[in-house]
Structures are given as structure tokens and as C-alpha cells.
Coordinates of C-alpha atoms and ligand atoms in Angstrom, one line a residue:
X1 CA 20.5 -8.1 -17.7
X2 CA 22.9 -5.8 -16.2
X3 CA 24.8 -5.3 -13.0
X4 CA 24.6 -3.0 -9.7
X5 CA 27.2 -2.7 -7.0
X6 CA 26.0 -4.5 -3.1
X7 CA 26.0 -1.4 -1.1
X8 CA 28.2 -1.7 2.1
X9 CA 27.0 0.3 5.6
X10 CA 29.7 2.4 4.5
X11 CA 28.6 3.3 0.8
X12 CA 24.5 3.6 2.5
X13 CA 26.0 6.2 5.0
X14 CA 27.4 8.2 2.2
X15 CA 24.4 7.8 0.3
X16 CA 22.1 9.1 3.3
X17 CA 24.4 11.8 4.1
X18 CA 24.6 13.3 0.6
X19 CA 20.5 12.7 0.1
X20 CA 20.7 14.8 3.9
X21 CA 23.4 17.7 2.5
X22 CA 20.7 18.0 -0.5
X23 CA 17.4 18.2 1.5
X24 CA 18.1 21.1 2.5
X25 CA 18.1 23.0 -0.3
X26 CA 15.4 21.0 -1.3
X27 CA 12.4 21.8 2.0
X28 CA 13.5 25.4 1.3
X29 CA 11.3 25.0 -2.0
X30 CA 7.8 25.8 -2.9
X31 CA 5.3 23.2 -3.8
X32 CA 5.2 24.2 -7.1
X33 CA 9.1 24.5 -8.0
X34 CA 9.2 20.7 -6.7
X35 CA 5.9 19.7 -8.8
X36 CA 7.4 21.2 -11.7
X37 CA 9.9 18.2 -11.7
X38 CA 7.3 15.6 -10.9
X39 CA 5.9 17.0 -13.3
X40 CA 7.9 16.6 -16.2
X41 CA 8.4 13.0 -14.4
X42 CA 4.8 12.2 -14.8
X43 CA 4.7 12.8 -18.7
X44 CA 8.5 11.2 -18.8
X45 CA 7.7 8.0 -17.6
X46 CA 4.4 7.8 -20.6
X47 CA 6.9 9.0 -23.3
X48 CA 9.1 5.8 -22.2
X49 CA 6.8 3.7 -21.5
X50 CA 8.5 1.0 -24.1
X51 CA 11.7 1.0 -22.0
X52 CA 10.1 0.9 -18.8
X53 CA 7.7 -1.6 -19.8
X54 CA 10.5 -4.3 -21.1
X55 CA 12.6 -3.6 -18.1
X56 CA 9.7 -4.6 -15.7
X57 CA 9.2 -7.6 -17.7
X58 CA 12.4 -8.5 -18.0
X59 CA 13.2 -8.7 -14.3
X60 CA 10.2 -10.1 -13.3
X61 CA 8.6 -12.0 -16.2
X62 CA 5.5 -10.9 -15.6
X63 CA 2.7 -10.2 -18.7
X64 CA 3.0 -6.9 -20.2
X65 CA -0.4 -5.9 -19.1
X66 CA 0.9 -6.4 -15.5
X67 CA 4.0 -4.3 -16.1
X68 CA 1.8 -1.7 -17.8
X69 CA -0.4 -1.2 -14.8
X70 CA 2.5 -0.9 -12.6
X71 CA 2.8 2.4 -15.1
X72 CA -0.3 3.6 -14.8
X73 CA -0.2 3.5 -11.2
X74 CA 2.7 5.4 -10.7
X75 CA 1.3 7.8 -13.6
X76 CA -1.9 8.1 -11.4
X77 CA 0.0 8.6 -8.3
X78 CA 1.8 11.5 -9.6
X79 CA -1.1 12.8 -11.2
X80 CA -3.0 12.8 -7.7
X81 CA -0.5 13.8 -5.2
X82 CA 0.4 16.9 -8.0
X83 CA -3.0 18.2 -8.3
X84 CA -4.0 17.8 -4.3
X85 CA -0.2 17.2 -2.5
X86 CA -0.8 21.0 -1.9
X87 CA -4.0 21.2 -0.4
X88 CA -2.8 17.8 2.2
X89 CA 0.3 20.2 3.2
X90 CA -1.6 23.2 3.8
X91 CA -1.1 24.5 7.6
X92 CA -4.6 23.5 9.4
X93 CA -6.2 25.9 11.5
X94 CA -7.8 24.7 14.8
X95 CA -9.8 25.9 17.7
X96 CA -7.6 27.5 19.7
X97 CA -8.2 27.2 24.0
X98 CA -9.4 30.8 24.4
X99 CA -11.4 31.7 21.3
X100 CA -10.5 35.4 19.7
X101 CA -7.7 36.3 21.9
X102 CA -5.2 33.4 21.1
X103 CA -5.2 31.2 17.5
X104 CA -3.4 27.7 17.0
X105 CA -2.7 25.8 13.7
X106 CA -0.1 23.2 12.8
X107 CA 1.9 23.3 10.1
X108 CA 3.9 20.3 8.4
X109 CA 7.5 20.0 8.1
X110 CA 9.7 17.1 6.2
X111 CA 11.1 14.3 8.2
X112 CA 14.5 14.8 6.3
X113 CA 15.5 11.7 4.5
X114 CA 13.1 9.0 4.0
X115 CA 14.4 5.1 3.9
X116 CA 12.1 3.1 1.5
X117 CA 12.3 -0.6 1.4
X118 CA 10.5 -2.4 -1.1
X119 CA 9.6 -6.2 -2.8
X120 CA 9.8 -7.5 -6.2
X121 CA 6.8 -7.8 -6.7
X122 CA 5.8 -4.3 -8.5
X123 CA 9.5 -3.4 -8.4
X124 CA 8.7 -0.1 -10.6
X125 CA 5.8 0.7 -8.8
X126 CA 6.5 0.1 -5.5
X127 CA 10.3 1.1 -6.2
X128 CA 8.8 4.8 -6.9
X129 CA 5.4 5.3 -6.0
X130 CA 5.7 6.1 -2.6
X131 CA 8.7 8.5 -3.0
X132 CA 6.9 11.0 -5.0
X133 CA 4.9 11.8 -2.1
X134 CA 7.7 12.1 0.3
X135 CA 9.5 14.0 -2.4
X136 CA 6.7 16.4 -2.9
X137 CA 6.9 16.7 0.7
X138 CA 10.2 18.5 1.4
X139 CA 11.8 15.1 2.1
X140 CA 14.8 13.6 0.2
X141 CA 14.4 9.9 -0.4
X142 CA 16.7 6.5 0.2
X143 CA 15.3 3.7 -1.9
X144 CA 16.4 0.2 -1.0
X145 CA 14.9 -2.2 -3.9
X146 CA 14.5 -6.0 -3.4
X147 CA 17.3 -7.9 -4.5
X148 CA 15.8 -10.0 -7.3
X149 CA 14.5 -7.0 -8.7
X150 CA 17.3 -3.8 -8.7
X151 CA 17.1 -2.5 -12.5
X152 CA 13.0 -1.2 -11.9
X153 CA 14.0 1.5 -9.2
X154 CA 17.2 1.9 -10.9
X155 CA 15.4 3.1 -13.8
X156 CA 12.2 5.0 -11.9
X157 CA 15.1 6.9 -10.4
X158 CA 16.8 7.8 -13.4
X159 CA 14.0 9.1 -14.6
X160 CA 13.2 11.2 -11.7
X161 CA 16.8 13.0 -12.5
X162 CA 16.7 13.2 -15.6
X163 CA 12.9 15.3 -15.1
X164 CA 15.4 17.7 -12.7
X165 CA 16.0 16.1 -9.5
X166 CA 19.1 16.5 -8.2
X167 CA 20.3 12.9 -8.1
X168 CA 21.6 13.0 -4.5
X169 CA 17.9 13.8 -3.6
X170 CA 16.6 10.1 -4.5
X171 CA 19.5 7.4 -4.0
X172 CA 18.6 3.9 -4.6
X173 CA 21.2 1.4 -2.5
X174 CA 21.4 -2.3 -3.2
X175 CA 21.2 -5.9 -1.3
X176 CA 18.6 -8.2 0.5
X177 CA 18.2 -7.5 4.4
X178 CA 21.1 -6.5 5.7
X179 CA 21.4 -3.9 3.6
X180 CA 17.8 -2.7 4.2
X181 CA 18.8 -2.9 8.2
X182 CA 21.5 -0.8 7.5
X183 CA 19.3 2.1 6.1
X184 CA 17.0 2.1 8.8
X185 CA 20.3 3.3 11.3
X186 CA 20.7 6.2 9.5
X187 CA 17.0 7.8 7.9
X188 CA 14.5 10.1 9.8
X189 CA 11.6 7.3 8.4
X190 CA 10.9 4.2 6.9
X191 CA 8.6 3.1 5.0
X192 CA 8.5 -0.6 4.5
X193 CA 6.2 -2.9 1.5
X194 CA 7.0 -6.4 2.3
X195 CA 6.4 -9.4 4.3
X196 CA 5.2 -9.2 7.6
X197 CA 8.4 -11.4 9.1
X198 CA 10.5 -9.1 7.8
X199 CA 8.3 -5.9 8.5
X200 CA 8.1 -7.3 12.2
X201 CA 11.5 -6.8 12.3
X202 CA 11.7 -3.5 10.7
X203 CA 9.0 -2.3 13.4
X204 CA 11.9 -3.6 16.4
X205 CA 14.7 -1.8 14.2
X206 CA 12.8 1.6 13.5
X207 CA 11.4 1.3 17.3
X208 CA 15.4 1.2 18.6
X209 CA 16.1 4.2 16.9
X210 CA 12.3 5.8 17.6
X211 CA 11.9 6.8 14.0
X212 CA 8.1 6.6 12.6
X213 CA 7.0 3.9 10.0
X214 CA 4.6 2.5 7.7
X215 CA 4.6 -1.1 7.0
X216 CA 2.6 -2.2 4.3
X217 CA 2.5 -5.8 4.8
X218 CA 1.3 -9.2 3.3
X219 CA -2.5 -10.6 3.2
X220 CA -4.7 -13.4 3.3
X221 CA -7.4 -11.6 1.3
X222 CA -10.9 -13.1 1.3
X223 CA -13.7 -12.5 -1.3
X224 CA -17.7 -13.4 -0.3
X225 CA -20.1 -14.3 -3.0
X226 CA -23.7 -13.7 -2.0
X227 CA -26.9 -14.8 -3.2
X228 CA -28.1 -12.2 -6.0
X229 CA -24.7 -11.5 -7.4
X230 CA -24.3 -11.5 -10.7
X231 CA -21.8 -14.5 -11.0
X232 CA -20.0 -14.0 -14.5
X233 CA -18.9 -10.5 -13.6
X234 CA -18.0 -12.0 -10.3
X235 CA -15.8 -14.8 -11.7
X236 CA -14.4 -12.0 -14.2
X237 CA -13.5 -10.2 -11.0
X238 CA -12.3 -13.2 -9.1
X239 CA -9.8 -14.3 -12.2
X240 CA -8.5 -10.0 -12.0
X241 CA -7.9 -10.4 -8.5
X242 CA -6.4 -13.9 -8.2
X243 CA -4.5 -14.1 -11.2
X244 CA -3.9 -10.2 -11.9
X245 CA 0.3 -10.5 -11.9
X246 CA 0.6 -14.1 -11.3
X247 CA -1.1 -14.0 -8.0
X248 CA 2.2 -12.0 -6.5
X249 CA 0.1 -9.1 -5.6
X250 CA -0.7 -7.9 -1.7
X251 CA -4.1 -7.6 -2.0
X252 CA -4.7 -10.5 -4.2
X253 CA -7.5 -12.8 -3.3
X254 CA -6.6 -15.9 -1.5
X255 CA -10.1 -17.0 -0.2
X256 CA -13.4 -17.0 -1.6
X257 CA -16.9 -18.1 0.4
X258 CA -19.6 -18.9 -1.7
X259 CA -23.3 -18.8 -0.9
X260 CA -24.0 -23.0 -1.2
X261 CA -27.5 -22.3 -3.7
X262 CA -24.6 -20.9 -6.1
X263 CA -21.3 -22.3 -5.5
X264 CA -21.9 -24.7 -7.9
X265 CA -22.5 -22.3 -10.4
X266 CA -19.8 -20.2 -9.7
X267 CA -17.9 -22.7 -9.6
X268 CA -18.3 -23.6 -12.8
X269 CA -17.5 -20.2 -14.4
X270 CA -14.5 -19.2 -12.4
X271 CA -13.0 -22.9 -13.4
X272 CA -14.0 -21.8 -17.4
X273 CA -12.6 -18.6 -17.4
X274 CA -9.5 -19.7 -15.4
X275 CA -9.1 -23.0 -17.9
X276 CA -9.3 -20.3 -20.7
X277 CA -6.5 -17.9 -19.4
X278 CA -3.1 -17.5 -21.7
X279 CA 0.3 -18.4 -19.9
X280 CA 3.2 -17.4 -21.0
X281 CA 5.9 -15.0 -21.5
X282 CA 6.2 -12.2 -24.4
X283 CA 6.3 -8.5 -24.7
X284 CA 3.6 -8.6 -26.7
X285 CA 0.1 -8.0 -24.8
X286 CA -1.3 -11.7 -25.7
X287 CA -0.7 -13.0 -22.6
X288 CA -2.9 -12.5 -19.5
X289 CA -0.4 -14.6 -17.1
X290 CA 3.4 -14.6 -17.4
X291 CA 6.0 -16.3 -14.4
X292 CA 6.5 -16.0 -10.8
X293 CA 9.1 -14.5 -10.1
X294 CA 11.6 -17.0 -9.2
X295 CA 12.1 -21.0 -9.6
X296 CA 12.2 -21.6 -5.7
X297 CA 9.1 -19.1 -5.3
X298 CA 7.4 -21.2 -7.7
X299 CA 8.3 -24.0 -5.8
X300 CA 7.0 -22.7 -2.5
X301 CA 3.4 -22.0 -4.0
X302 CA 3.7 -25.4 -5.8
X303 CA 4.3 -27.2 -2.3
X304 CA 1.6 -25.6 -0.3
X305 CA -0.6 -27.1 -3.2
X306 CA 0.7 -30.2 -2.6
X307 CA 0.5 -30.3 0.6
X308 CA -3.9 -29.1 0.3
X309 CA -3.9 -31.8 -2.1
X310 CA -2.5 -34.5 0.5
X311 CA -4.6 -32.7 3.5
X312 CA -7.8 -33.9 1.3
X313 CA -8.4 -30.7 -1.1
X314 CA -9.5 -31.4 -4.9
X315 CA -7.8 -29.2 -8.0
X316 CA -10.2 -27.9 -10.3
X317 CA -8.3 -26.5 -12.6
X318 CA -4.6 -25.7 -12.9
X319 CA -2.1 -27.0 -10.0
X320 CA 0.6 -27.9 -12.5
X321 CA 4.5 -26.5 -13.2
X322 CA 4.5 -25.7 -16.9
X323 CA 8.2 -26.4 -17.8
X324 CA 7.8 -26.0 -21.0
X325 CA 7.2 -22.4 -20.8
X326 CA 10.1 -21.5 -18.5
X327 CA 11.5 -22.5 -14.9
X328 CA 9.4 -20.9 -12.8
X329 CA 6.1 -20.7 -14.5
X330 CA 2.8 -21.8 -12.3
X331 CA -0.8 -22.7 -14.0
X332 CA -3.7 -20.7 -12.7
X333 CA -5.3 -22.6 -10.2
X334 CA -8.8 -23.5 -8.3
X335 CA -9.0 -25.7 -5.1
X336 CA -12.0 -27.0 -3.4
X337 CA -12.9 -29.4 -0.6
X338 CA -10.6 -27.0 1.7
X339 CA -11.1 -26.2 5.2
X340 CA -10.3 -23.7 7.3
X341 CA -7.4 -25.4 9.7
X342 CA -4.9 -26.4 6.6
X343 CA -1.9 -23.9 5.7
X344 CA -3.4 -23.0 2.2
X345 CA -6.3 -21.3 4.5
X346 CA -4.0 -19.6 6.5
X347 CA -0.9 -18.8 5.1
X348 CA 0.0 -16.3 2.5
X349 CA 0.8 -17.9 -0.9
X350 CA 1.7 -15.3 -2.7
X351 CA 1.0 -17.0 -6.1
X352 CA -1.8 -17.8 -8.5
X353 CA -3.8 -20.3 -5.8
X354 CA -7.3 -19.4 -5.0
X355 CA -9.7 -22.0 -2.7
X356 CA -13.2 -22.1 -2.8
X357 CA -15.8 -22.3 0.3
X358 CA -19.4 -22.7 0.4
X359 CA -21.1 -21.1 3.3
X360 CA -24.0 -20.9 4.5
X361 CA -24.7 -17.1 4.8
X362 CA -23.6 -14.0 4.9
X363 CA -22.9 -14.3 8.6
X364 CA -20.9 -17.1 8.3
X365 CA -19.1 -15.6 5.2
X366 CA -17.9 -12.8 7.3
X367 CA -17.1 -14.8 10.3
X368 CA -14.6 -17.0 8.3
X369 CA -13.4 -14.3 6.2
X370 CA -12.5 -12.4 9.7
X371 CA -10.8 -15.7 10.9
X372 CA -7.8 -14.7 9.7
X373 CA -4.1 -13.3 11.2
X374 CA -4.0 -10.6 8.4
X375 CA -6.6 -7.6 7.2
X376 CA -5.3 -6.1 3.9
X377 CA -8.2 -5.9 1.7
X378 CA -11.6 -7.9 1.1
X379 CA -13.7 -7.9 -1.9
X380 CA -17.7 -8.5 -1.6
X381 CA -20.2 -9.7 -4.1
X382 CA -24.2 -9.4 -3.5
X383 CA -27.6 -8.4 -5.0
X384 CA -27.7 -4.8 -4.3
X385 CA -24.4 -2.2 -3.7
X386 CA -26.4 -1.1 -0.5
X387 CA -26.1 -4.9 1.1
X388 CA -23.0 -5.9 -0.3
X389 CA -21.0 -2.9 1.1
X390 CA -23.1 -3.6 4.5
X391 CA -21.5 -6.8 5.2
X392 CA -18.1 -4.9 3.7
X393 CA -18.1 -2.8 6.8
X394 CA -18.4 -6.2 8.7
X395 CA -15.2 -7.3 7.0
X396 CA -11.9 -6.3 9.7
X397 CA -9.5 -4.9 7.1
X398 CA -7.9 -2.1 5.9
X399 CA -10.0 -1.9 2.8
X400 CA -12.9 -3.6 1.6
X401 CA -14.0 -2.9 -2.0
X402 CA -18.2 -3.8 -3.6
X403 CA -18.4 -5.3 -6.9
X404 CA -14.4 -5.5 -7.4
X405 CA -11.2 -6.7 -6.2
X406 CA -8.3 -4.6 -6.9
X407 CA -9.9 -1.6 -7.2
X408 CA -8.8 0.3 -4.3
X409 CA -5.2 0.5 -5.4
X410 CA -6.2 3.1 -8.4
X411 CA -8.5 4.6 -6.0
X412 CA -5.7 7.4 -5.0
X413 CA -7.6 9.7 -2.9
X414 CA -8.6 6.8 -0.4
X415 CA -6.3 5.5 2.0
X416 CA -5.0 2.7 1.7
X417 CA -3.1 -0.4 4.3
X418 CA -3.6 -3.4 6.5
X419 CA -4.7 -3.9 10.1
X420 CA -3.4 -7.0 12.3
X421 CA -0.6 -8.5 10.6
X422 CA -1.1 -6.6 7.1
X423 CA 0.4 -3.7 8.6
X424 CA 0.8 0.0 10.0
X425 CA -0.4 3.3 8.2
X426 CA -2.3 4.2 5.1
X427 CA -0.7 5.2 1.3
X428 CA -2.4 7.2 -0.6
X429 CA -4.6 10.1 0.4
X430 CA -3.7 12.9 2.9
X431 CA -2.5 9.9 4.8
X432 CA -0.2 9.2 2.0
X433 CA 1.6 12.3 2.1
X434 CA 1.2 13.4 5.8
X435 CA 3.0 10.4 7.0
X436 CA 6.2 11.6 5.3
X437 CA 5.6 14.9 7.8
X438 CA 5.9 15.6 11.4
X439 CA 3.0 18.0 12.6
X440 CA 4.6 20.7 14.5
X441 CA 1.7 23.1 16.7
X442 CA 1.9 26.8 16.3
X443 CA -0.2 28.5 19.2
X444 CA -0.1 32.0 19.4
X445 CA -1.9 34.7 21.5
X446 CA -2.4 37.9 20.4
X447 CA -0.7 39.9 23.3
X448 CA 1.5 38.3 26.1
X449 CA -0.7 38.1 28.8
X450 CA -4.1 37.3 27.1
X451 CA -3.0 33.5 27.2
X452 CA -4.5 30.8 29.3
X453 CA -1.4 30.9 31.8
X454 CA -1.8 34.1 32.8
X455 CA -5.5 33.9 32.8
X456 CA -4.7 31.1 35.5
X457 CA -1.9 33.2 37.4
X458 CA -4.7 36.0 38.4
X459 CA -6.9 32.8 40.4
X460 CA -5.6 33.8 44.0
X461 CA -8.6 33.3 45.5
X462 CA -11.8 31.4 46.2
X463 CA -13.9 34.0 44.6
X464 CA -12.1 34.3 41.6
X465 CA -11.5 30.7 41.6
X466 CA -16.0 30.7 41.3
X467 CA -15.7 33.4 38.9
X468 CA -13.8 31.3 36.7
X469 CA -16.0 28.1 36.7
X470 CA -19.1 30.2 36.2
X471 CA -17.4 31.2 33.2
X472 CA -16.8 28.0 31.7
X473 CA -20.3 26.7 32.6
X474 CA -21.3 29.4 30.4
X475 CA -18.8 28.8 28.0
X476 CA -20.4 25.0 27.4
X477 CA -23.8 27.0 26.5
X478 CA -22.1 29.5 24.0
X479 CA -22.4 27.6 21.0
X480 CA -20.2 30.2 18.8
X481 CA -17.5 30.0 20.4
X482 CA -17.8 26.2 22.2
Ligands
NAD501 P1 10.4 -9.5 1.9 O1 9.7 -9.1 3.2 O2 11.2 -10.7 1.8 O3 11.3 -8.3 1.4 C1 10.9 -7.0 1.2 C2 12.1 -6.0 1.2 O4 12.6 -6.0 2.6 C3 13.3 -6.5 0.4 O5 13.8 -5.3 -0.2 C4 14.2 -7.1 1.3 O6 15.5 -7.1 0.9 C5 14.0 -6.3 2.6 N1 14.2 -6.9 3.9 C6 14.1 -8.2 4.2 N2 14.4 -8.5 5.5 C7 14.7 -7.3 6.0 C8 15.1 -6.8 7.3 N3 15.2 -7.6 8.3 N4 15.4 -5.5 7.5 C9 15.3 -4.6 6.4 N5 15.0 -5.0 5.2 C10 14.6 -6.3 5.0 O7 9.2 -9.5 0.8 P2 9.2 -9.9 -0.7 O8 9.3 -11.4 -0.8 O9 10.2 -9.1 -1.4 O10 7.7 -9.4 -1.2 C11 6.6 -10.2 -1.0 C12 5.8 -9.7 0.2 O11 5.5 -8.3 0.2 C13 4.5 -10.4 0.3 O12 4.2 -10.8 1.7 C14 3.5 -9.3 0.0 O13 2.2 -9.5 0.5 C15 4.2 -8.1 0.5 N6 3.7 -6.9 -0.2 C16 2.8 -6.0 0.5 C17 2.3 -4.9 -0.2 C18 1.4 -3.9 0.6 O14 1.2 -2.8 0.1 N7 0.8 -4.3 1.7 C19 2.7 -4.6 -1.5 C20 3.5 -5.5 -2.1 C21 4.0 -6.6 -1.5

């Protein structure tokens, strides 16, 4: 498809050091001058949407509709973080320690260059998305793409320039993980997407250099199935969030518990619709599942079926290499009879697997669905909203989401990330855009010697010492100025 030069620490120092020459200019900006660009990116990336979409597809072989909500996304992301990027930077105000006579705010400042490392899996996407924040932010950015995946944030990139970035302000450097290591040495952040292994090792890296982070890491994501759901829009929303870009999604579910009086019925849809899907690959939109992303990927998600299948679990549907569509292309597939101690439980697959539980409540839906090393996202299924996003709050991850499962990645205004092993800090949101910020404190008094300090430096004595308690027992009753 194309070539791209393996950066050396050499050629990544450069890189960094021009993106750092340019930042300057850059912070000295207003908001608007560098939304203006973002802009003209937003409606860029829709007008070539044909050449974006193909390029995804090519270099990933995922369905169109996959590569097409990777556009959207980053359409949406821009769209959000240019109508409220603003408001998120706006200096805050706060109470200040003596009300009237001193005031405090904090005001947010760019961390310089950002270091973005990303996966393959949404290599446009997640090759772009989070840079427009820390653009918009005052912050040049250092993108480091996966390595089976280069031309997507080649492309986002070019893009970006040709909307009116200057091109040293967003440099895209290429390799696999020594080439990422070699950006963390030299950029003010890092923002990692990517496999908790290699994110745990990012976190030691960044923590040598005491830069700040985000890692947005990998999940075991479980869905529940109550009682009183309605179960075809259910299965409908297990099929989106298993199968939605061959599995190889973060928050992709993994596990579902079923309420036992319905399992079987469930069941029974989600193995219909999933028996009905179209594999394949073409740039046309007829296909609703296209390849994994490599041959020996395909042959780790193949194995861990395997080895449920030996371990005692039964395939309903799917669980076969389709060669005759292409190397690494995986069938949709269903397991039951699994338990909780086997790898497929446990591990993240990262492919188009889902297993099948029946509990025996809700209580024991949660429990199971918290038994878990990772907290990304969880998706919950019941009756009424009101219950179902009462045994949501139950669920310990990042996000949980009511009567969906992917749905909190369009949601832009609502932070988003993992707890335990799924991660560290939120996209998306103020979160989204304050983490490419360091909060500086401006406290100010409104004549030198009206501040707390010297308030202190006139206590010489025992009775003005009293004087001064009395006061603040007072203050405590003063609601106005508490
Ligand atoms: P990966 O961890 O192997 O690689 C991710 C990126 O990190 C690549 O660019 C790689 O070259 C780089 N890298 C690897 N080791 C490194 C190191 N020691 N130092 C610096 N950089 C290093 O992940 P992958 O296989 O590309 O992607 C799949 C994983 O990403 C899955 O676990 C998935 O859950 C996760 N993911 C998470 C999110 C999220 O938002 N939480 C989104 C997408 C993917």
C-alpha cells in the first residue's frame, strides 16, 4: 500500500524539537484562530470521506461501516471540543482564603508537546481524535501510530495541514515499541490507547521522567441481561457490541450473564442474528463484519477458542477460520457451558468471541461481572431504565451504559476510561481537554498586606491570638461568606 520511513531516536528528537520551536507560536493563539483550522478540518475530513474511508479499510480490512464510524467519531469529536473546548479552558474562579480582600482562580496552560501512542485498531480515529483536543489546547502534538497501521494517521495528519496547521505542529513518527519508548524521553505528556502490558510499561517510562499520562487501556467488558428486558433489542445490542469492528474494539463485550428464566431465549436470538451476519471484505457497505487485523491475531483469538473448547465450553455458532475469504478472517462467534476460572473468562480476546452465563440474579450478575482484573465499560439490560442503571452503578468500571453497548464512545460530553487494569484518566469531556493542561493558581490580594500572612504576622499575643479564633468561630456561622 505505500511506505513510511522507521523513525530513529535521532529523527523523533528532531521531530519533538521542531513540534516544540512551533508551539510557541502556537499557545500564543486565541481559541478561535486555532478553531478556525479545526475547523475547516472538521468539514475536510466529510468532503474526503471516500479517501479516508478506503484507506482505513485498506489497512485494516475492516467493513466500511466500521471505517465510517471511525469518521464520524472524529467528526463528532471536533464538533464537541469546537463548540465547548472554550468554555473547559476558561480560568475558574474559586473561593479565595479571605473573602473580599484577596481573590484566587486558576488558569490553564499547555503542557508543550504532547506524545500520542496509539493501536491499530481505529487507526484513524484513535490516530487523531485525541490530538484535536490537545491541539485546541495550546499544545503541539507527537503522534506515534501502531506499526500495522501507519497510512490512517498519516493521512488524519495531512489533513490537519492541509486545513492550516503548520505541519511541524502535529508530527506523526513511525515503528512498534521502541520507537514509542523513545517519544516518551522527549514530550511534556503522553497519552497512551493500547494494551495494558504495554501501557504498564509506559506508566514506569513516563513515571522516570515524572511527565503526566493517560492510559486508555484494554477490557474484559461484561454485559447483564435481566428479567424484563426486552431480548431482541438486547441481542441487536449484544451483536453491535461484540461484533461491531470484528470484536477489536476496547469496550467490546466479552461477557454476557443471563437471567436463567431467559437465557434460553436469548440464547436463541443472539445465536440467529449472529448466524445471519455477512462476513467479508468490500468497500461497498454490504458487509457487517470484515477481517481481523492480522493472520497471527486471528490465530490468537482462534486458539483461546480452542483452548474453551478443550476446557469443556460448547460453540453455538461461529468458532471457524473462513479461508476462503482471506487469511485472517474469524466467524462471529457464541460460546456456552463456560466458567469463570478458564482464560476465555479472563483474558482479553480482542476478537469477535462472546460467552454466555446464566445467573441467577442480578446480585450474582454483578458480582461475576466485577470479578474481573479490568473495568472499561459494562452494558446492562432490564425491565425498567430506573433498575437497570441501579445495578449499572453496582458495576466497578469506568463507564456503564442502560439499554446499549457502545454508546458511551459518541457520548462526547461524558468522560470516558477504565479503572483497575483498563487504565488512568478520562477522554472526552472537560477531562478530555484539561488533561492536555497543567492548572497553574493565581491568588491575588487586593493590597499587600491585606493577605492571610500578614493577617498572621500581627498575632503577638494571647489576646489577639483569642481575637482571631473568635473570628473564625464566627466565620463558620456566616453563611455568605463561609
Ligand atoms: P499494543 O499495546 O501492543 O500497542 C499500542 C501502541 O503502543 C502501538 O503503537 C505500539 O507500537 C506501542 N507500544 C507497544 N509497546 C510499547 C512500549 N513499551 N513503549 C511505548 N510504546 C509501545 O496494543 P495494540 O495491539 O496495538 O492494540 C490493542 C489493545 O489496545 C487492546 O488491548 C485494546 O483493548 C486496547 N485499546 C484500548 C482503547 C481504550 O480506549 N481503552 C482503545 C483502543 C484499543
Amino acid at each position: 500500500m505505500g511506505h513510511v520511513p522507521v523513525a530513529t531516536a535521532g529523527d523523533i528528537l528532531d521531530a519533538v524539537s521542531q513540534a516544540r520551536e512551533a508551539q510557541h507560536c502556537w499557545k500564543r493563539l486565541s481559541f478561535v484562530q486555532r478553531a478556525q483550522i479545526l475547523g475547516r478540518f472538521h468539514d475536510l475530513i466529510l468532503d474526503r470521506r471516500e479517501q479516508i474511508l478506503d484507506t482505513i479499510q485498506s489497512e485494516t480490512g475492516k467493513a466500511r461501516r466500521d471505517a465510517f464510524a471511525e469518521l464520524i467519531t472524529v467528526a463528532g469529536t471536533a464538533r464537541y471540543y469546537l463548540a465547548h473546548g472554550a468554555q473547559h479552558l476558561r480560568a475558574k474562579r474559586h473561593r479565595p482564603a479571605v473573602p473580599i480582600i484577596t481573590s484566587a482562580e486558576t488558569v490553564y496552560k499547555p503542557h508543550g508537546v504532547v506524545g500520542l501512542i496509539t493501536p491499530w485498531n481505529y487507526p484513524f480515529l484513535l490516530g487523531i481524535a485525541d490530538a484535536l483536543p490537545a491541539l485546541l489546547a495550546g499544545n503541539a502534538v507527537a503522534i506515534k501510530p501502531s506499526d500495522l497501521t501507519p497510512l490512517s494517521a498519516v493521512l488524519a495528519r495531512n489533513l490537519l495541514v492541509e486545513s492550516g496547521l503548520d505541519p511541524n505542529l502535529a508530527v506523526v513518527v513511525h515503528g512498534g515499541a521502541e520507537a514509542g519508548a523513545e517519544l516518551i524521553r522527549h514530550v511534556d505528556y503522553i497519552g497512551f490507547t493500547g494494551g495494558t502490558e504495554a501501557g504498564t510499561k509506559v506508566a514506569v517510562a513516563a513515571a522516570e521522567r515524572l511527565i503526566p499520562l493517560s492510559l486508555e487501556l484494554g477490557g474484559k467488558n461484561p454485559m447483564i441481561v435481566l428479567q424484563g428486558a426486552r431480548l431482541t433489542e438486547a441481542a441487536t445490542g449484544l451483536i453491535a457490541g461484540a461484533f461491531s469492528n470484528s470484536g477489536q474494539t476496547c469496550i467490546s463485550v466479552e461477557r454476557v450473564y443471563v437471567e436463567e428464566s431467559i437465557y434460553e431465549e436469548f440464547a436463541r436470538r443472539v445465536v440467529e442474528k449472529t448466524a445471519g451476519l455477512k462476513l467479508g471484505w468490500s468497500n461497498s457497505w454490504d458487509m457487517d463484519m470484515g477481517s481481523l487485523i492480522s493472520r497471527p491475531h486471528a490465530d490468537r483469538v482462534l486458539s483461546r477458542v480452542e483452548r474453551a473448547v478443550d476446557e469443556g465450553a460448547r460453540v453455538l455458532v461461529g468458532g471457524k477460520r473462513r479461508t476462503d475469504l482471506g487469511p485472517s478472517f474469524v466467524e462471529p462467534t457464541i460460546l456456552a457451558n463456560v466458567n469463570d476460572a478458564m482464560a476465555i473468562s479472563r483474558e482479553e480476546t480482542f476478537g469477535p468471541v462472546v460467552a454466555l452465563y446464566p445467573v441467577h440474579s442480578a446480585d450474582e450478575a454483578v458480582a461475576r461481572a466485577n470479578d474481573s482484573e479490568f473495568g472499561l465499560n459494562a452494558s446492562v439490560w432490564a425491565g425498567g431504565e430506573r433498575r437497570a442503571r441501579e445495578v449499572a452503578r453496582q458495576i466497578e468500571t469506568g463507564s456503564a451504559v442502560v439499554n446499549a453497548t457502545l454508546l458511551i464512545y459518541n457520548s462526547f460530553d461524558v468522560p470516558m476510561g477504565g479503572v483497575k487494569h483498563s487504565g488512568i484518566g478520562r477522554r472526552h469531556g472537560e477531562h478530555g481537554i484539561l488533561r492536555y493542561t497543567q492548572a497553574q493558581s493565581i491568588v491575588s490580594s487586593i493590597a499587600s498586606g491585606a493577605g492571610y500572612d500578614s493577617l498572621l504576622a500581627r498575632i503577638k499575643n494571647q489576646r489577639t491570638a483569642n481575637a482571631f479564633v473568635a473570628a473564625l468561630r464566627m466565620w463558620r456561622r456566616l453563611p455568605w461568606i463561609r
